[in-house]
Structure formats: structure tokens, C-alpha cells
mmCIF file of C-alpha atoms and ligand atoms in Angstrom:
data_model
loop_
_atom_site.group_PDB
_atom_site.id
_atom_site.type_symbol
_atom_site.label_atom_id
_atom_site.label_comp_id
_atom_site.label_asym_id
_atom_site.label_seq_id
_atom_site.Cartn_x
_atom_site.Cartn_y
_atom_site.Cartn_z
ATOM 1 C CA MET A 157 -0.052 -0.064 -0.088
ATOM 2 C CA SER A 158 1.287 3.203 -1.002
ATOM 3 C CA THR A 159 1.656 5.574 2.062
ATOM 4 C CA ASN A 160 0.518 8.990 0.439
ATOM 5 C CA ASN A 161 -2.675 9.021 -1.977
ATOM 6 C CA LYS A 162 -1.308 11.822 -4.115
ATOM 7 C CA TYR A 163 -0.593 9.449 -7.203
ATOM 8 C CA ASP A 164 -1.252 5.846 -7.349
ATOM 9 C CA PHE A 165 2.500 4.810 -6.802
ATOM 10 C CA SER A 166 1.626 1.154 -7.096
ATOM 11 C CA SER A 167 1.156 1.868 -10.977
ATOM 12 C CA ILE A 168 3.762 4.280 -11.487
ATOM 13 C CA ALA A 169 6.022 1.086 -10.174
ATOM 14 C CA LYS A 170 4.920 -1.232 -12.404
ATOM 15 C CA SER A 171 6.140 1.065 -15.055
ATOM 16 C CA PHE A 172 9.490 0.621 -14.250
ATOM 17 C CA SER A 173 11.830 -2.282 -14.173
ATOM 18 C CA PHE A 174 12.029 -2.406 -10.707
ATOM 19 C CA GLY A 175 12.618 -6.696 -10.302
ATOM 20 C CA GLY A 176 10.619 -6.646 -7.449
ATOM 21 C CA SER A 177 7.103 -5.540 -6.249
ATOM 22 C CA PHE A 178 5.957 -2.769 -4.459
ATOM 23 C CA VAL A 179 5.083 -2.478 -1.219
ATOM 24 C CA LYS A 180 5.390 1.402 0.070
ATOM 25 C CA SER A 181 6.776 4.880 -1.037
ATOM 26 C CA GLN A 182 7.204 8.023 1.190
ATOM 27 C CA PRO A 183 8.389 11.389 0.308
ATOM 28 C CA TYR A 184 11.874 12.376 0.580
ATOM 29 C CA GLY A 185 14.707 14.494 0.882
ATOM 30 C CA PHE A 186 14.608 18.312 1.255
ATOM 31 C CA GLY A 187 14.848 19.625 -2.810
ATOM 32 C CA HIS A 188 12.768 22.638 -4.019
ATOM 33 C CA ILE A 189 12.277 21.331 -7.254
ATOM 34 C CA ASN A 190 11.543 17.887 -7.944
ATOM 35 C CA ASP A 191 9.425 15.483 -5.982
ATOM 36 C CA THR A 192 11.081 12.995 -4.371
ATOM 37 C CA TYR A 193 9.945 9.757 -3.255
ATOM 38 C CA GLU A 194 11.499 6.487 -1.439
ATOM 39 C CA ALA A 195 10.243 3.250 -2.502
ATOM 40 C CA TYR A 196 10.200 0.073 -1.299
ATOM 41 C CA PHE A 197 10.389 -3.018 -2.969
ATOM 42 C CA GLU A 198 10.203 -6.965 -2.236
ATOM 43 C CA MET A 199 12.794 -8.429 -4.477
ATOM 44 C CA GLN A 200 12.388 -11.938 -5.936
ATOM 45 C CA ASP A 201 14.912 -13.184 -2.913
ATOM 46 C CA GLY A 202 12.501 -11.925 -0.673
ATOM 47 C CA LYS A 203 15.174 -9.011 0.578
ATOM 48 C CA MET A 204 13.461 -5.261 0.768
ATOM 49 C CA LYS A 205 15.175 -2.795 -1.489
ATOM 50 C CA ARG A 206 14.082 1.047 -1.718
ATOM 51 C CA PHE A 207 14.732 2.913 -4.894
ATOM 52 C CA ILE A 208 14.140 6.951 -5.409
ATOM 53 C CA LEU A 209 11.198 7.452 -7.465
ATOM 54 C CA GLN A 210 10.988 11.484 -8.814
ATOM 55 C CA ARG A 211 8.626 13.320 -10.520
ATOM 56 C CA ILE A 212 9.928 15.870 -12.706
ATOM 57 C CA ASN A 213 9.118 19.124 -12.394
ATOM 58 C CA ASN A 214 7.592 20.001 -15.453
ATOM 59 C CA ASN A 215 6.642 23.860 -14.671
ATOM 60 C CA VAL A 216 10.243 24.264 -14.169
ATOM 61 C CA PHE A 217 11.692 21.964 -16.746
ATOM 62 C CA LYS A 218 9.429 22.635 -19.779
ATOM 63 C CA ASN A 219 10.920 19.524 -21.607
ATOM 64 C CA PRO A 220 10.965 16.453 -19.485
ATOM 65 C CA GLU A 221 12.013 14.302 -22.337
ATOM 66 C CA LYS A 222 15.037 15.973 -23.911
ATOM 67 C CA LEU A 223 15.941 16.723 -19.939
ATOM 68 C CA MET A 224 15.815 12.679 -19.883
ATOM 69 C CA GLU A 225 18.303 12.349 -22.810
ATOM 70 C CA ASN A 226 20.410 14.363 -21.163
ATOM 71 C CA ILE A 227 21.061 12.240 -18.110
ATOM 72 C CA GLN A 228 20.551 9.044 -19.791
ATOM 73 C CA SER A 229 23.560 10.195 -21.672
ATOM 74 C CA VAL A 230 25.543 11.828 -18.926
ATOM 75 C CA THR A 231 25.358 8.946 -16.367
ATOM 76 C CA ALA A 232 26.168 6.594 -19.072
ATOM 77 C CA PHE A 233 29.416 8.570 -19.687
ATOM 78 C CA LEU A 234 30.287 9.202 -16.482
ATOM 79 C CA ARG A 235 29.553 4.998 -15.912
ATOM 80 C CA LYS A 236 32.388 4.846 -18.509
ATOM 81 C CA LYS A 237 34.739 6.678 -16.942
ATOM 82 C CA ILE A 238 34.455 5.122 -13.045
ATOM 83 C CA ILE A 239 34.587 2.058 -14.146
ATOM 84 C CA GLU A 240 38.129 2.965 -16.634
ATOM 85 C CA ALA A 241 39.009 4.316 -13.239
ATOM 86 C CA GLY A 242 38.597 1.297 -11.002
ATOM 87 C CA GLY A 243 35.662 2.610 -9.365
ATOM 88 C CA ASP A 244 32.604 1.222 -8.424
ATOM 89 C CA PRO A 245 29.870 2.901 -10.758
ATOM 90 C CA ASP A 246 26.470 1.451 -8.626
ATOM 91 C CA ARG A 247 27.762 4.390 -6.006
ATOM 92 C CA GLU A 248 29.593 6.499 -7.709
ATOM 93 C CA THR A 249 26.980 8.158 -10.774
ATOM 94 C CA LEU A 250 23.708 8.150 -10.557
ATOM 95 C CA ASN A 251 22.242 4.622 -12.208
ATOM 96 C CA LEU A 252 18.716 5.049 -13.851
ATOM 97 C CA ILE A 253 16.227 1.843 -13.573
ATOM 98 C CA PRO A 254 14.540 2.109 -17.273
ATOM 99 C CA ALA A 255 10.899 1.793 -17.537
ATOM 100 C CA VAL A 256 9.270 -1.064 -18.964
ATOM 101 C CA ASP A 257 8.735 -0.017 -22.606
ATOM 102 C CA GLY A 258 12.913 0.717 -22.657
ATOM 103 C CA LYS A 259 12.721 4.514 -21.839
ATOM 104 C CA SER A 260 14.744 6.510 -19.450
ATOM 105 C CA PHE A 261 11.245 7.968 -17.918
ATOM 106 C CA TYR A 262 7.582 6.812 -17.712
ATOM 107 C CA LYS A 263 4.948 9.485 -18.392
ATOM 108 C CA SER A 264 1.761 8.713 -16.918
ATOM 109 C CA ASP A 265 -0.275 11.872 -18.166
ATOM 110 C CA GLU A 266 0.278 14.562 -19.732
ATOM 111 C CA ASP A 267 0.928 16.393 -17.149
ATOM 112 C CA ASN A 268 3.435 13.960 -14.657
ATOM 113 C CA TYR A 269 6.569 12.596 -16.080
ATOM 114 C CA TRP A 270 8.399 10.209 -13.381
ATOM 115 C CA ARG A 271 12.043 8.444 -13.485
ATOM 116 C CA ALA A 272 13.781 5.534 -11.067
ATOM 117 C CA TYR A 273 17.047 5.684 -9.760
ATOM 118 C CA VAL A 274 19.139 2.869 -7.954
ATOM 119 C CA PHE A 275 19.246 4.262 -3.834
ATOM 120 C CA ILE A 276 22.709 4.679 -3.059
ATOM 121 C CA GLU A 277 22.728 3.596 0.729
ATOM 122 C CA GLY A 278 25.373 3.745 3.245
ATOM 123 C CA ALA A 279 26.085 7.521 2.271
ATOM 124 C CA GLN A 280 23.434 10.853 2.772
ATOM 125 C CA THR A 281 22.889 14.337 1.604
ATOM 126 C CA TYR A 282 22.679 16.942 4.448
ATOM 127 C CA GLN A 283 21.000 20.058 4.493
ATOM 128 C CA VAL A 284 23.994 22.229 6.925
ATOM 129 C CA VAL A 285 27.953 21.108 6.818
ATOM 130 C CA GLU A 286 28.329 19.365 10.171
ATOM 131 C CA LYS A 287 31.930 18.474 9.512
ATOM 132 C CA PRO A 288 34.557 20.517 7.990
ATOM 133 C CA ASP A 289 35.944 17.525 6.118
ATOM 134 C CA HIS A 290 32.675 16.414 4.692
ATOM 135 C CA PHE A 291 32.811 20.108 2.744
ATOM 136 C CA TYR A 292 36.494 19.463 1.592
ATOM 137 C CA ASN A 293 35.159 16.242 0.338
ATOM 138 C CA ALA A 294 32.490 17.687 -1.673
ATOM 139 C CA GLY A 295 34.069 20.222 -3.099
ATOM 140 C CA ARG A 296 36.667 17.435 -4.515
ATOM 141 C CA ALA A 297 33.589 15.319 -5.888
ATOM 142 C CA PHE A 298 32.077 18.768 -7.511
ATOM 143 C CA GLY A 299 36.016 19.467 -9.001
ATOM 144 C CA LYS A 300 35.832 15.586 -9.986
ATOM 145 C CA PHE A 301 32.539 16.091 -11.640
ATOM 146 C CA GLN A 302 33.424 19.064 -14.111
ATOM 147 C CA LYS A 303 36.937 17.076 -14.910
ATOM 148 C CA LEU A 304 34.560 14.118 -16.126
ATOM 149 C CA LEU A 305 33.022 15.671 -17.863
ATOM 150 C CA SER A 306 35.535 17.956 -19.799
ATOM 151 C CA ASP A 307 35.292 16.070 -22.836
ATOM 152 C CA TYR A 308 32.123 15.396 -22.940
ATOM 153 C CA PRO A 309 30.014 16.676 -26.062
ATOM 154 C CA ALA A 310 29.105 20.331 -25.210
ATOM 155 C CA GLU A 311 27.198 20.610 -28.387
ATOM 156 C CA SER A 312 24.836 17.691 -27.494
ATOM 157 C CA LEU A 313 23.301 18.984 -24.353
ATOM 158 C CA PHE A 314 19.953 19.960 -24.187
ATOM 159 C CA GLU A 315 19.760 23.654 -22.397
ATOM 160 C CA THR A 316 17.105 22.258 -20.013
ATOM 161 C CA ILE A 317 16.344 25.893 -18.236
ATOM 162 C CA GLN A 318 17.612 28.778 -20.639
ATOM 163 C CA ASN A 319 19.819 31.450 -18.761
ATOM 164 C CA PHE A 320 20.323 28.952 -15.919
ATOM 165 C CA HIS A 321 22.648 31.864 -14.183
ATOM 166 C CA ASN A 322 22.785 34.604 -17.002
ATOM 167 C CA THR A 323 22.959 36.839 -13.879
ATOM 168 C CA LYS A 324 22.088 39.900 -16.474
ATOM 169 C CA VAL A 325 18.878 38.133 -17.889
ATOM 170 C CA ARG A 326 17.803 36.833 -14.010
ATOM 171 C CA PHE A 327 18.246 40.814 -12.920
ATOM 172 C CA GLU A 328 15.771 41.695 -16.095
ATOM 173 C CA THR A 329 13.280 39.075 -14.646
ATOM 174 C CA PHE A 330 13.294 40.503 -11.037
ATOM 175 C CA ILE A 331 12.837 43.923 -12.344
ATOM 176 C CA ASN A 332 10.107 42.720 -14.202
ATOM 177 C CA ALA A 333 9.028 41.155 -10.674
ATOM 178 C CA VAL A 334 9.127 44.515 -9.120
ATOM 179 C CA GLU A 335 7.289 46.535 -11.658
ATOM 180 C CA LYS A 336 4.263 44.264 -12.271
ATOM 181 C CA ASP A 337 3.941 42.972 -8.394
ATOM 182 C CA VAL A 338 0.692 41.261 -8.950
ATOM 183 C CA MET A 339 1.173 40.432 -5.104
ATOM 184 C CA ASN A 340 1.428 43.520 -3.916
ATOM 185 C CA ARG A 341 4.473 42.902 -1.528
ATOM 186 C CA ALA A 342 7.240 45.166 -3.147
ATOM 187 C CA LYS A 343 6.123 47.997 -0.655
ATOM 188 C CA ASP A 344 7.128 45.402 2.060
ATOM 189 C CA VAL A 345 10.157 44.542 0.874
ATOM 190 C CA ARG A 346 11.739 48.192 -0.772
ATOM 191 C CA ALA A 347 15.287 47.304 1.494
ATOM 192 C CA GLU A 348 15.485 44.320 0.134
ATOM 193 C CA ILE A 349 14.877 45.605 -3.445
ATOM 194 C CA ASP A 350 17.320 48.264 -2.912
ATOM 195 C CA PHE A 351 20.261 46.003 -1.661
ATOM 196 C CA ALA A 352 19.560 44.339 -5.057
ATOM 197 C CA LEU A 353 19.480 47.116 -7.112
ATOM 198 C CA LYS A 354 22.954 48.661 -6.061
ATOM 199 C CA ARG A 355 24.274 45.816 -6.715
ATOM 200 C CA TYR A 356 23.770 45.309 -10.184
ATOM 201 C CA ASN A 357 27.325 46.462 -11.572
ATOM 202 C CA GLU A 358 29.351 43.815 -9.808
ATOM 203 C CA ALA A 359 26.822 40.944 -10.063
ATOM 204 C CA VAL A 360 27.112 41.051 -13.967
ATOM 205 C CA LEU A 361 30.732 40.513 -13.889
ATOM 206 C CA LEU A 362 31.036 36.673 -15.172
ATOM 207 C CA VAL A 363 28.401 37.185 -17.557
ATOM 208 C CA ASN A 364 30.261 40.215 -19.285
ATOM 209 C CA MET A 365 33.574 37.962 -19.169
ATOM 210 C CA LEU A 366 31.885 34.948 -20.790
ATOM 211 C CA GLU A 367 30.542 37.787 -23.244
ATOM 212 C CA ARG A 368 33.843 38.419 -23.937
ATOM 213 C CA GLY A 369 35.489 35.644 -24.171
ATOM 214 C CA GLU A 370 37.519 35.173 -20.701
ATOM 215 C CA LEU A 371 35.983 32.733 -19.181
ATOM 216 C CA PRO A 372 35.329 29.349 -20.812
ATOM 217 C CA LEU A 373 32.091 27.631 -21.667
ATOM 218 C CA ARG A 374 32.290 24.323 -19.725
ATOM 219 C CA VAL A 375 30.121 21.823 -18.955
ATOM 220 C CA THR A 376 29.284 21.859 -15.251
ATOM 221 C CA HIS A 377 26.588 20.890 -13.351
ATOM 222 C CA ASN A 378 25.012 24.463 -12.296
ATOM 223 C CA ASP A 379 23.690 23.298 -8.648
ATOM 224 C CA THR A 380 26.029 22.603 -6.561
ATOM 225 C CA LYS A 381 24.472 22.728 -3.686
ATOM 226 C CA PHE A 382 25.905 20.456 -0.293
ATOM 227 C CA ASN A 383 22.694 18.350 -0.325
ATOM 228 C CA ASN A 384 23.656 17.636 -3.833
ATOM 229 C CA VAL A 385 26.522 15.070 -3.105
ATOM 230 C CA MET A 386 26.207 11.658 -1.398
ATOM 231 C CA ILE A 387 28.684 11.599 1.690
ATOM 232 C CA ASP A 388 29.685 8.096 2.326
ATOM 233 C CA ASP A 389 28.640 7.254 6.204
ATOM 234 C CA GLU A 390 31.618 5.429 6.672
ATOM 235 C CA SER A 391 34.451 7.320 4.525
ATOM 236 C CA GLY A 392 33.325 10.562 4.437
ATOM 237 C CA GLU A 393 34.276 11.020 0.675
ATOM 238 C CA GLY A 394 31.612 12.934 -1.730
ATOM 239 C CA ILE A 395 30.653 9.425 -3.451
ATOM 240 C CA CYS A 396 28.094 10.762 -5.904
ATOM 241 C CA VAL A 397 26.738 13.827 -7.216
ATOM 242 C CA ILE A 398 23.391 14.076 -7.482
ATOM 243 C CA ASP A 399 20.647 16.090 -9.134
ATOM 244 C CA LEU A 400 21.570 15.482 -12.999
ATOM 245 C CA ASP A 401 18.783 18.456 -14.136
ATOM 246 C CA THR A 402 20.546 21.265 -14.725
ATOM 247 C CA VAL A 403 23.857 19.601 -16.447
ATOM 248 C CA MET A 404 24.381 22.457 -19.224
ATOM 249 C CA PRO A 405 27.296 24.350 -20.743
ATOM 250 C CA GLY A 406 28.328 27.169 -17.995
ATOM 251 C CA LEU A 407 30.987 28.476 -16.054
ATOM 252 C CA SER A 408 33.252 26.622 -13.458
ATOM 253 C CA LEU A 409 32.584 29.491 -11.350
ATOM 254 C CA TYR A 410 29.064 28.891 -11.031
ATOM 255 C CA ASP A 411 29.601 25.500 -9.706
ATOM 256 C CA PHE A 412 32.176 27.126 -7.442
ATOM 257 C CA GLY A 413 30.635 29.819 -6.272
ATOM 258 C CA ASP A 414 26.946 28.408 -5.790
ATOM 259 C CA ALA A 415 28.458 25.409 -3.295
ATOM 260 C CA ILE A 416 30.048 28.248 -1.317
ATOM 261 C CA ARG A 417 26.841 30.193 -1.210
ATOM 262 C CA PHE A 418 25.105 27.297 0.490
ATOM 263 C CA GLY A 419 27.671 25.137 2.203
ATOM 264 C CA THR A 420 29.517 28.456 4.168
ATOM 265 C CA ASN A 421 26.413 29.335 6.052
ATOM 266 C CA PRO A 422 26.214 27.336 9.680
ATOM 267 C CA ALA A 423 22.813 28.008 9.034
ATOM 268 C CA ALA A 424 19.728 26.940 7.133
ATOM 269 C CA GLU A 425 19.256 28.669 3.917
ATOM 270 C CA ASP A 426 15.435 29.899 5.274
ATOM 271 C CA GLU A 427 16.900 30.984 8.861
ATOM 272 C CA LYS A 428 14.744 33.517 10.365
ATOM 273 C CA ASP A 429 17.038 34.679 12.459
ATOM 274 C CA LEU A 430 19.654 36.702 10.168
ATOM 275 C CA SER A 431 22.301 36.694 13.003
ATOM 276 C CA LYS A 432 22.892 33.163 12.936
ATOM 277 C CA VAL A 433 23.519 33.972 9.249
ATOM 278 C CA TRP A 434 26.889 34.441 7.571
ATOM 279 C CA MET A 435 29.700 32.982 6.224
ATOM 280 C CA ASP A 436 32.730 30.604 7.692
ATOM 281 C CA LEU A 437 35.545 31.158 6.808
ATOM 282 C CA ALA A 438 37.020 27.903 7.384
ATOM 283 C CA LEU A 439 34.499 26.513 5.406
ATOM 284 C CA PHE A 440 35.495 28.349 2.525
ATOM 285 C CA GLU A 441 38.763 27.442 3.264
ATOM 286 C CA GLN A 442 38.081 23.922 3.178
ATOM 287 C CA PHE A 443 35.736 23.536 0.285
ATOM 288 C CA THR A 444 38.300 25.569 -2.183
ATOM 289 C CA LYS A 445 40.836 22.918 -1.466
ATOM 290 C CA GLY A 446 38.905 20.059 -2.220
ATOM 291 C CA PHE A 447 37.652 21.528 -5.804
ATOM 292 C CA LEU A 448 41.319 22.731 -6.181
ATOM 293 C CA SER A 449 42.576 19.855 -5.876
ATOM 294 C CA ALA A 450 39.948 18.162 -7.754
ATOM 295 C CA ALA A 451 40.076 20.638 -10.883
ATOM 296 C CA GLY A 452 42.675 23.082 -10.065
ATOM 297 C CA ASP A 453 45.147 22.541 -13.163
ATOM 298 C CA SER A 454 42.313 22.664 -15.272
ATOM 299 C CA LEU A 455 41.246 25.949 -14.466
ATOM 300 C CA THR A 456 42.406 29.135 -16.411
ATOM 301 C CA LYS A 457 44.498 32.143 -14.374
ATOM 302 C CA ALA A 458 41.125 34.437 -15.099
ATOM 303 C CA GLU A 459 39.270 31.618 -13.581
ATOM 304 C CA LEU A 460 41.453 31.274 -10.345
ATOM 305 C CA LEU A 461 41.395 34.821 -9.708
ATOM 306 C CA HIS A 462 37.469 35.188 -9.808
ATOM 307 C CA LEU A 463 36.887 32.323 -7.519
ATOM 308 C CA PRO A 464 35.682 35.209 -4.453
ATOM 309 C CA HIS A 465 33.612 37.313 -7.013
ATOM 310 C CA SER A 466 31.580 33.931 -8.167
ATOM 311 C CA ALA A 467 30.822 32.917 -4.214
ATOM 312 C CA LYS A 468 29.667 36.958 -4.446
ATOM 313 C CA ILE A 469 27.790 36.792 -6.996
ATOM 314 C CA MET A 470 26.441 33.267 -7.036
ATOM 315 C CA THR A 471 24.454 34.206 -3.745
ATOM 316 C CA TYR A 472 23.603 37.361 -5.118
ATOM 317 C CA GLU A 473 21.644 35.695 -8.187
ATOM 318 C CA CYS A 474 19.737 32.898 -5.821
ATOM 319 C CA GLY A 475 18.683 35.805 -3.438
ATOM 320 C CA ILE A 476 17.604 38.159 -5.827
ATOM 321 C CA ARG A 477 15.692 34.639 -7.804
ATOM 322 C CA PHE A 478 14.151 33.806 -4.173
ATOM 323 C CA LEU A 479 13.043 37.945 -4.195
ATOM 324 C CA THR A 480 11.482 37.503 -7.625
ATOM 325 C CA ASP A 481 9.479 34.120 -6.802
ATOM 326 C CA PHE A 482 8.340 36.089 -3.566
ATOM 327 C CA LEU A 483 6.922 38.844 -5.083
ATOM 328 C CA SER A 484 5.542 36.809 -8.136
ATOM 329 C CA GLY A 485 3.462 34.562 -5.891
ATOM 330 C CA ASP A 486 5.678 31.427 -4.807
ATOM 331 C CA THR A 487 5.282 29.770 -8.388
ATOM 332 C CA TYR A 488 8.693 28.442 -8.768
ATOM 333 C CA PHE A 489 10.413 26.852 -5.786
ATOM 334 C CA LYS A 490 8.807 24.801 -3.427
ATOM 335 C CA ILE A 491 7.141 27.058 -0.121
ATOM 336 C CA HIS A 492 6.224 25.601 3.055
ATOM 337 C CA ARG A 493 4.911 28.527 5.116
ATOM 338 C CA GLU A 494 4.178 31.919 4.784
ATOM 339 C CA GLY A 495 6.979 34.223 3.590
ATOM 340 C CA HIS A 496 8.934 31.427 3.233
ATOM 341 C CA ASN A 497 10.949 32.901 -0.558
ATOM 342 C CA LEU A 498 11.413 36.454 1.464
ATOM 343 C CA ASP A 499 13.338 34.409 4.512
ATOM 344 C CA ARG A 500 15.356 32.860 1.974
ATOM 345 C CA ALA A 501 16.227 35.711 -0.514
ATOM 346 C CA ARG A 502 16.973 37.420 3.218
ATOM 347 C CA THR A 503 19.629 34.771 4.253
ATOM 348 C CA GLN A 504 21.212 35.557 0.769
ATOM 349 C CA PHE A 505 21.417 38.987 1.203
ATOM 350 C CA LYS A 506 23.095 38.650 4.253
ATOM 351 C CA LEU A 507 25.184 36.253 2.847
ATOM 352 C CA VAL A 508 26.299 38.847 0.323
ATOM 353 C CA ALA A 509 27.057 41.204 2.901
ATOM 354 C CA ASP A 510 29.054 39.329 4.745
ATOM 355 C CA MET A 511 31.144 37.905 1.628
ATOM 356 C CA GLU A 512 31.672 41.277 0.926
ATOM 357 C CA GLN A 513 33.223 42.185 4.151
ATOM 358 C CA LYS A 514 35.237 38.891 4.462
ATOM 359 C CA PHE A 515 36.388 39.678 0.184
ATOM 360 C CA GLU A 516 40.217 40.288 0.864
ATOM 361 C CA GLN A 517 40.505 37.248 3.487
ATOM 362 C CA MET A 518 38.822 34.973 0.276
ATOM 363 C CA GLN A 519 41.088 36.091 -2.088
ATOM 364 C CA LYS A 520 43.859 35.382 0.894
ATOM 365 C CA ILE A 521 43.064 32.003 1.279
ATOM 366 C CA ILE A 522 42.560 31.657 -2.512
ATOM 367 C CA ASN A 523 46.253 33.025 -3.162
ATOM 368 C CA GLY A 524 47.353 30.574 -0.319
ATOM 369 C CA GLY A 525 45.762 27.439 -2.384
ATOM 370 C CA ILE A 526 47.044 28.039 -6.104
HETATM 371 P P1 LIG B 609 15.719 17.946 -5.983
HETATM 372 O O1 LIG B 609 15.932 18.634 -7.763
HETATM 373 O O2 LIG B 609 14.237 18.653 -6.086
HETATM 374 O O3 LIG B 609 16.472 18.925 -4.981
HETATM 375 P P2 LIG B 609 17.285 16.075 -5.482
HETATM 376 O O4 LIG B 609 17.677 14.912 -7.174
HETATM 377 O O5 LIG B 609 18.573 16.516 -5.188
HETATM 378 O O6 LIG B 609 16.017 16.391 -5.873
HETATM 379 O O7 LIG B 609 16.832 14.924 -5.031
HETATM 380 C C1 LIG B 609 16.037 15.303 -3.454
HETATM 381 C C2 LIG B 609 16.703 14.711 -2.627
HETATM 382 O O8 LIG B 609 16.828 13.223 -2.506
HETATM 383 C C3 LIG B 609 18.303 14.136 -1.863
HETATM 384 O O9 LIG B 609 19.252 15.843 -1.946
HETATM 385 C C4 LIG B 609 18.993 13.268 -1.364
HETATM 386 O O10 LIG B 609 19.388 13.017 -0.465
HETATM 387 C C5 LIG B 609 18.075 12.236 -2.062
HETATM 388 N N1 LIG B 609 18.487 11.329 -3.682
HETATM 389 C C6 LIG B 609 18.384 11.376 -4.829
HETATM 390 N N2 LIG B 609 18.729 10.614 -5.567
HETATM 391 C C7 LIG B 609 19.309 9.688 -4.768
HETATM 392 C C8 LIG B 609 19.450 8.280 -4.978
HETATM 393 N N3 LIG B 609 20.174 8.002 -6.065
HETATM 394 N N4 LIG B 609 20.067 7.713 -3.530
HETATM 395 C C9 LIG B 609 20.149 8.304 -2.417
HETATM 396 N N5 LIG B 609 19.570 9.196 -2.233
HETATM 397 C C10 LIG B 609 18.825 10.348 -3.492
HETATM 398 C C1 LIG B 610 16.940 24.413 -6.472
HETATM 399 O O1 LIG B 610 16.751 21.401 -6.865
HETATM 400 P P1 LIG B 610 17.272 22.216 -5.889
HETATM 401 O O2 LIG B 610 17.107 22.554 -4.230
HETATM 402 O O3 LIG B 610 18.781 21.092 -5.686
HETATM 403 C C2 LIG B 610 17.379 25.259 -7.683
HETATM 404 C C3 LIG B 610 18.924 26.232 -7.418
HETATM 405 C C4 LIG B 610 19.053 26.518 -6.694
HETATM 406 C C5 LIG B 610 18.110 25.493 -5.344
HETATM 407 C C6 LIG B 610 18.305 27.122 -3.852
HETATM 408 C C7 LIG B 610 16.399 23.920 -11.088
HETATM 409 O O4 LIG B 610 18.174 23.778 -6.067
HETATM 410 O O5 LIG B 610 18.866 26.620 -8.825
HETATM 411 O O6 LIG B 610 20.042 27.516 -6.087
HETATM 412 O O7 LIG B 610 17.251 25.440 -5.034
HETATM 413 N N1 LIG B 610 16.892 24.486 -8.695
HETATM 414 C C8 LIG B 610 16.588 24.803 -9.902
HETATM 415 O O8 LIG B 610 18.289 26.452 -3.015
HETATM 416 O O9 LIG B 610 16.334 25.769 -10.237
HETATM 417 MG MG1 LIG B 611 18.745 18.824 -5.075
#
């Protein structure tokens, strides 16, 4: 029996080649985008086994079929490389369970696209960094991920969300939301709007550099939150990078900056008490060392030089995205309480302000690590 009656899980489960009979499923994880479930099956040997079952958010990802082509191809590519390197391909990359018709997804109706993954056991994701070593290892994992994909044919990747990290376009969308003010909320967030407006010139630095050809386009993850890497329970290694919906051509600095944004904050991304929100430089150093140990020799001088800028810019960008969603009536990120997106925007802006204070210290750490 399903423990959740929103969807008919037993019928969805029959549509994938799980090799066992469906027992139960329940919501799983803390993602803001997809609907994730753990689904238990009784296998032919009588043992219980769980899998990840995910409903792809097709409000966010307008073309789930093309998205799944990306994921199928990227995971197959990673699997091959991991085998060649003598790693464990069942734990070090996501592995899709095919649908019974052989496709990489199951479409239960016009609006519901499902996919299933092998559940990576003996590892977990964390919502905040509990041990500095974990964050060092996350840095290594994301750096390695980027390196493994450095010879992936970038032109074959479908752009699942256009202009995903184009901060200029994000800013225009934000201004649009302020002007439209469909919920009549702008009056309550003048200080936050002003904070964003003041920083426009700095915020578009990376986009301008990319346009001028000063930074190389690579295949990047683009959503390098600490909870998108599985940390092994025994070794503490960043065993597997997950959440591959946004693997697209991008900047290495997007991946670095976004990871710093989320992981160096000792508080939750939606913490209401802003005195708890700040950038922990010791954690910044950990991630930087891990990331550079895996990807450092492939990064250009310009990339290395702009690591601290990327932390600030990606945090700013995420802040304006949350604020835009608040102003637009919370249509993008899942919310669990009133004003949730505003709380999230506020933590991001608090972090930006703290990063501004600590900018030179970040630079010193980078110079020491190069
Ligand atoms: P979202 O895009 O909504 O963030 P994710 O793909 O990141 O969704 O999945 C949400 C959570 O589910 C992850 O943070 C992780 O805890 C868990 N998860 C996802 N895939 C797996 C997997 N293959 N094995 C174990 N846990 C997983
Ligand atoms: C979303 O899917 P999840 O929760 O890992 C978002 C990221 C944001 C993040 C903020 C596809 O990530 O871009 O940085 O929330 N993903 C998408 O927490 O928009
Ligand atoms: Mg995620």
C-alpha cells in the first residue's frame, strides 16, 4: 500500500523494471524542485530494497523528455569513466532504472513524468555542513565531476533551463517582477529591492567576462548545493554528485560559487534569525582546497582569480531569484510557510553582505591555495 495517495504509486512502480513487487513509498529529501520519494520493493530473493522515484517538475523543466536524454547520456558517460578508473559505478554515479518500455522515464499523463534511480545506500545528504571534512570532500567531488565531464560533447546537451545562471537576465526578470508586483508585496520589501539594485554592476561581472570570451564555457553541474552530493557514511567522501537536471554548458565559477553560497552558511538557507547567517571562512577554505585539488590544474588564471567574486555573485543571484519568486506569488520554488521565499532571499543578502566584508580574506585563502 502506498503511504501517499496523491499519486497511484503501485501503478507507477509497475511501469519501471524494478525487478520486485512494490511495498510502499514516502516523500524523501529536501529539494526545492522535484517531488522525490523513496519506494520500497520486495525483491525476488525476499529482501527489501529501496529506490528513488522522482516526479520531474515540468513547471520548471519545460521539456522533461529532452532533459532525460541529457541525464541518460551523462550518467552513461560517467559510468564508463568510473569503470575505467577502477571505481564503483553503482555508487559513484546516478543509475537510472529503465521504464518497462525501455525509455528513461515514464509518462503517466500529460503532466506527470517520472524517473527512477538506484538508491545509493550507506551515504547521505546533509542540509548544513556538520563536519569540515565533508565540505572538503564535497569540493573534491564537484571538482572531479567537472573534470570527468571535461571531454563530454557540450554541444549535444539540451539547455534544460535557458539562461539559468545569466545574472543579467535574472536581474531583468527581477525588475519585471518588481514592476508588475502582482501580489502587492513590493512595498514590504523595499530594503531588499534596494540592496539588489545597488549591486547590479558587480553582479554581472561573470556574464560580461563570458561574453568577452575571458572565461571558458565548460560542462558544469550548475546546482552544486551541499545536499546535491552524497556523503559516504564510513569514509566521509563525496561519493556521488546527484541532481543532474541542470548539467549544461556553464562556467566553472558557477559551480564553485553556488557551493560556497550554500555550504559556508552555518545556518539553514531559510533561517529567520539573520544573526545566525554568515560565511564561515574556515569552510570556504575547506571547499576551495577540495575543489582545487580535483579541478585546479584545469582552471585558467582568470577562473582562479575570480573564485571569490563567484561566491558573491552566485549568492546574489540566488537571492534575487528567491525575491522574484516572492514578488511573483511563489510559483517556482516549493514553499512550506508564508513568506518562505522572502526568508530565503534575506539569508542570501545577509550572506552577500558578509562576503563583501570578508572579500580580501577570501582572496588571501585563494592565493594560498593556488
Ligand atoms: P531536487 O531537484 O528536488 O533537489 P534531488 O534530485 O536533489 O531533487 O533529490 C532530493 C534528495 O533525494 C537528495 O537531496 C537526496 O537526499 C535524495 N536522493 C536523490 N537521489 C538519490 C539516490 N540516487 N540515492 C539516495 N538518495 C537520493
Ligand atoms: C534549487 O533542486 P534544488 O533544491 O537542488 C534550484 C537551484 C537553487 C536552489 C536554492 C533547477 O535547487 O538553482 O540554487 O534551489 N534548482 C533549480 O536552494 O532551479
Ligand atoms: Mg537537489
